[in-house]
């Protein structure tokens, strides 16, 4: 199963918005993936140290195959950094953007860009299924080759 990091604004927006899309996406992709939601940590609800939040989020991105990033709500300052890190690690990236942001060259070149929540969910699901197949191939191939 693919692990999917759910990146997006948290600070400065209502919790219902920050967690709402994450909960819906997690339920939608549940048959194909394991969501890694940064809001699962109580640090965000009760205030945690910046270093702890930073290191835990980087560890999740390191451990995932897909990053699903909602860039529609909030400043997304941390999310944009997370996207750069995910890109450097060659993770599959799927983004939900405003039409204006979708035209930015950095956004266009770092992953799959969507401008509707329906397309976002569909592309994340496709990335999960593709990642799952990619992850399964090496173990199948090595067992066939005696490895």
Short mmCIF file of C-alpha atoms in Angstrom, two decimals:
data_model
loop_
_atom_site.label_atom_id
_atom_site.label_comp_id
_atom_site.label_asym_id
_atom_site.label_seq_id
_atom_site.Cartn_x
_atom_site.Cartn_y
_atom_site.Cartn_z
CA UNK A 1 0.00 0.00 0.00
CA UNK A 2 1.21 3.46 -0.85
CA UNK A 3 1.81 5.91 1.96
CA UNK A 4 0.45 9.38 1.22
CA UNK A 5 1.55 12.53 3.05
CA UNK A 6 -1.34 15.01 3.29
CA UNK A 7 0.32 18.41 2.91
CA UNK A 8 -1.55 21.68 3.17
CA UNK A 9 -2.23 24.72 5.27
CA UNK A 10 -2.85 24.20 8.99
CA UNK A 11 -1.88 27.42 10.71
CA UNK A 12 -4.14 30.44 10.45
CA UNK A 13 -7.16 28.62 9.00
CA UNK A 14 -10.13 27.02 10.78
CA UNK A 15 -9.48 23.45 11.90
CA UNK A 16 -12.61 22.31 10.04
CA UNK A 17 -11.02 23.42 6.76
CA UNK A 18 -7.54 22.12 7.58
CA UNK A 19 -8.81 18.70 8.63
CA UNK A 20 -11.95 18.47 6.47
CA UNK A 21 -10.30 17.81 3.11
CA UNK A 22 -7.70 15.55 4.77
CA UNK A 23 -10.39 13.36 6.37
CA UNK A 24 -12.33 13.11 3.10
CA UNK A 25 -9.23 12.27 1.06
CA UNK A 26 -8.05 9.71 3.64
CA UNK A 27 -11.42 7.93 3.44
CA UNK A 28 -11.39 8.10 -0.36
CA UNK A 29 -7.94 6.53 -0.74
CA UNK A 30 -8.19 4.11 2.20
CA UNK A 31 -8.49 0.98 0.02
CA UNK A 32 -5.18 1.82 -1.73
CA UNK A 33 -3.07 3.66 0.80
CA UNK A 34 -2.07 4.68 4.28
CA UNK A 35 -2.53 8.42 4.85
CA UNK A 36 0.16 10.26 6.80
CA UNK A 37 -1.68 13.26 8.22
CA UNK A 38 0.45 15.82 10.06
CA UNK A 39 -2.65 16.83 12.03
CA UNK A 40 -2.70 13.42 13.71
CA UNK A 41 -0.05 14.63 16.08
CA UNK A 42 -1.35 16.36 19.18
CA UNK A 43 1.43 18.94 18.81
CA UNK A 44 -0.70 20.83 16.34
CA UNK A 45 -3.69 20.94 18.67
CA UNK A 46 -1.69 21.84 21.79
CA UNK A 47 1.26 23.68 20.32
CA UNK A 48 4.47 21.82 19.75
CA UNK A 49 8.00 22.87 19.29
CA UNK A 50 8.91 24.01 15.80
CA UNK A 51 11.82 21.55 15.60
CA UNK A 52 9.58 18.59 16.51
CA UNK A 53 6.92 19.53 13.96
CA UNK A 54 9.59 20.12 11.30
CA UNK A 55 11.42 16.82 11.89
CA UNK A 56 8.22 14.73 12.15
CA UNK A 57 6.84 16.16 8.90
CA UNK A 58 10.13 15.58 7.07
CA UNK A 59 10.20 11.99 8.36
CA UNK A 60 6.67 11.42 7.00
CA UNK A 61 7.64 12.81 3.59
CA UNK A 62 10.76 10.65 3.57
CA UNK A 63 8.64 7.58 4.36
CA UNK A 64 5.87 8.20 1.81
CA UNK A 65 5.53 7.42 -1.88
CA UNK A 66 3.00 10.16 -2.69
CA UNK A 67 2.52 13.73 -1.46
CA UNK A 68 -1.00 15.13 -1.83
CA UNK A 69 -0.77 18.91 -1.37
CA UNK A 70 -3.72 21.24 -1.01
CA UNK A 71 -2.42 24.73 -1.84
CA UNK A 72 -5.82 26.43 -1.81
CA UNK A 73 -6.20 27.32 1.89
CA UNK A 74 -3.87 29.39 4.04
CA UNK A 75 -0.41 30.71 3.29
CA UNK A 76 1.00 27.18 2.81
CA UNK A 77 4.52 28.40 3.64
CA UNK A 78 5.43 25.06 5.20
CA UNK A 79 3.65 23.16 2.44
CA UNK A 80 5.75 24.81 -0.24
CA UNK A 81 8.90 23.80 1.60
CA UNK A 82 7.54 20.25 1.95
CA UNK A 83 6.94 20.14 -1.81
CA UNK A 84 10.55 21.07 -2.49
CA UNK A 85 11.74 18.34 -0.14
CA UNK A 86 9.37 15.78 -1.71
CA UNK A 87 10.56 16.79 -5.19
CA UNK A 88 14.20 16.36 -4.13
CA UNK A 89 13.33 12.86 -2.88
CA UNK A 90 11.60 12.07 -6.19
CA UNK A 91 8.20 11.48 -4.57
CA UNK A 92 5.05 11.57 -6.67
CA UNK A 93 3.37 14.91 -6.04
CA UNK A 94 -0.28 15.77 -6.70
CA UNK A 95 -1.42 19.34 -6.00
CA UNK A 96 -4.75 21.11 -5.68
CA UNK A 97 -4.21 24.74 -6.72
CA UNK A 98 -6.06 27.88 -7.62
CA UNK A 99 -6.06 28.48 -11.39
CA UNK A 100 -3.57 31.35 -10.91
CA UNK A 101 -1.13 29.23 -8.91
CA UNK A 102 -1.51 26.31 -11.32
CA UNK A 103 0.18 28.44 -14.01
CA UNK A 104 3.38 29.01 -12.03
CA UNK A 105 6.34 27.21 -13.67
CA UNK A 106 7.58 25.65 -10.41
CA UNK A 107 4.12 24.23 -9.71
CA UNK A 108 3.71 22.95 -13.27
CA UNK A 109 7.09 21.19 -13.24
CA UNK A 110 7.07 19.48 -9.85
CA UNK A 111 4.05 17.22 -10.14
CA UNK A 112 0.48 16.71 -11.23
CA UNK A 113 -1.59 19.90 -10.98
CA UNK A 114 -5.35 19.94 -10.43
CA UNK A 115 -7.77 22.82 -9.89
CA UNK A 116 -10.84 20.91 -8.63
CA UNK A 117 -11.24 18.74 -5.56
CA UNK A 118 -12.71 15.92 -7.69
CA UNK A 119 -9.70 15.86 -10.01
CA UNK A 120 -7.38 16.11 -7.00
CA UNK A 121 -8.91 13.02 -5.37
CA UNK A 122 -8.84 11.12 -8.70
CA UNK A 123 -5.18 11.96 -9.37
CA UNK A 124 -4.11 11.07 -5.82
CA UNK A 125 -5.88 7.71 -6.19
CA UNK A 126 -4.12 7.11 -9.51
CA UNK A 127 -0.76 7.99 -7.93
CA UNK A 128 -1.44 5.55 -5.08
CA UNK A 129 -2.28 2.73 -7.47
CA UNK A 130 0.77 3.41 -9.60
CA UNK A 131 3.04 3.62 -6.55
CA UNK A 132 1.63 0.39 -5.21
CA UNK A 133 2.42 -1.35 -8.50
CA UNK A 134 5.89 0.18 -8.59
CA UNK A 135 6.61 -0.96 -5.05
CA UNK A 136 5.39 -4.49 -5.80
CA UNK A 137 7.51 -4.90 -8.93
CA UNK A 138 10.99 -5.14 -7.34
CA UNK A 139 10.02 -7.86 -4.84
CA UNK A 140 8.24 -9.87 -7.55
CA UNK A 141 11.14 -9.44 -9.90
CA UNK A 142 13.78 -10.37 -7.32
CA UNK A 143 11.91 -13.50 -6.28
CA UNK A 144 11.66 -14.56 -9.93
CA UNK A 145 15.39 -14.04 -10.34
CA UNK A 146 16.26 -15.99 -7.24
CA UNK A 147 17.02 -12.79 -5.30
#
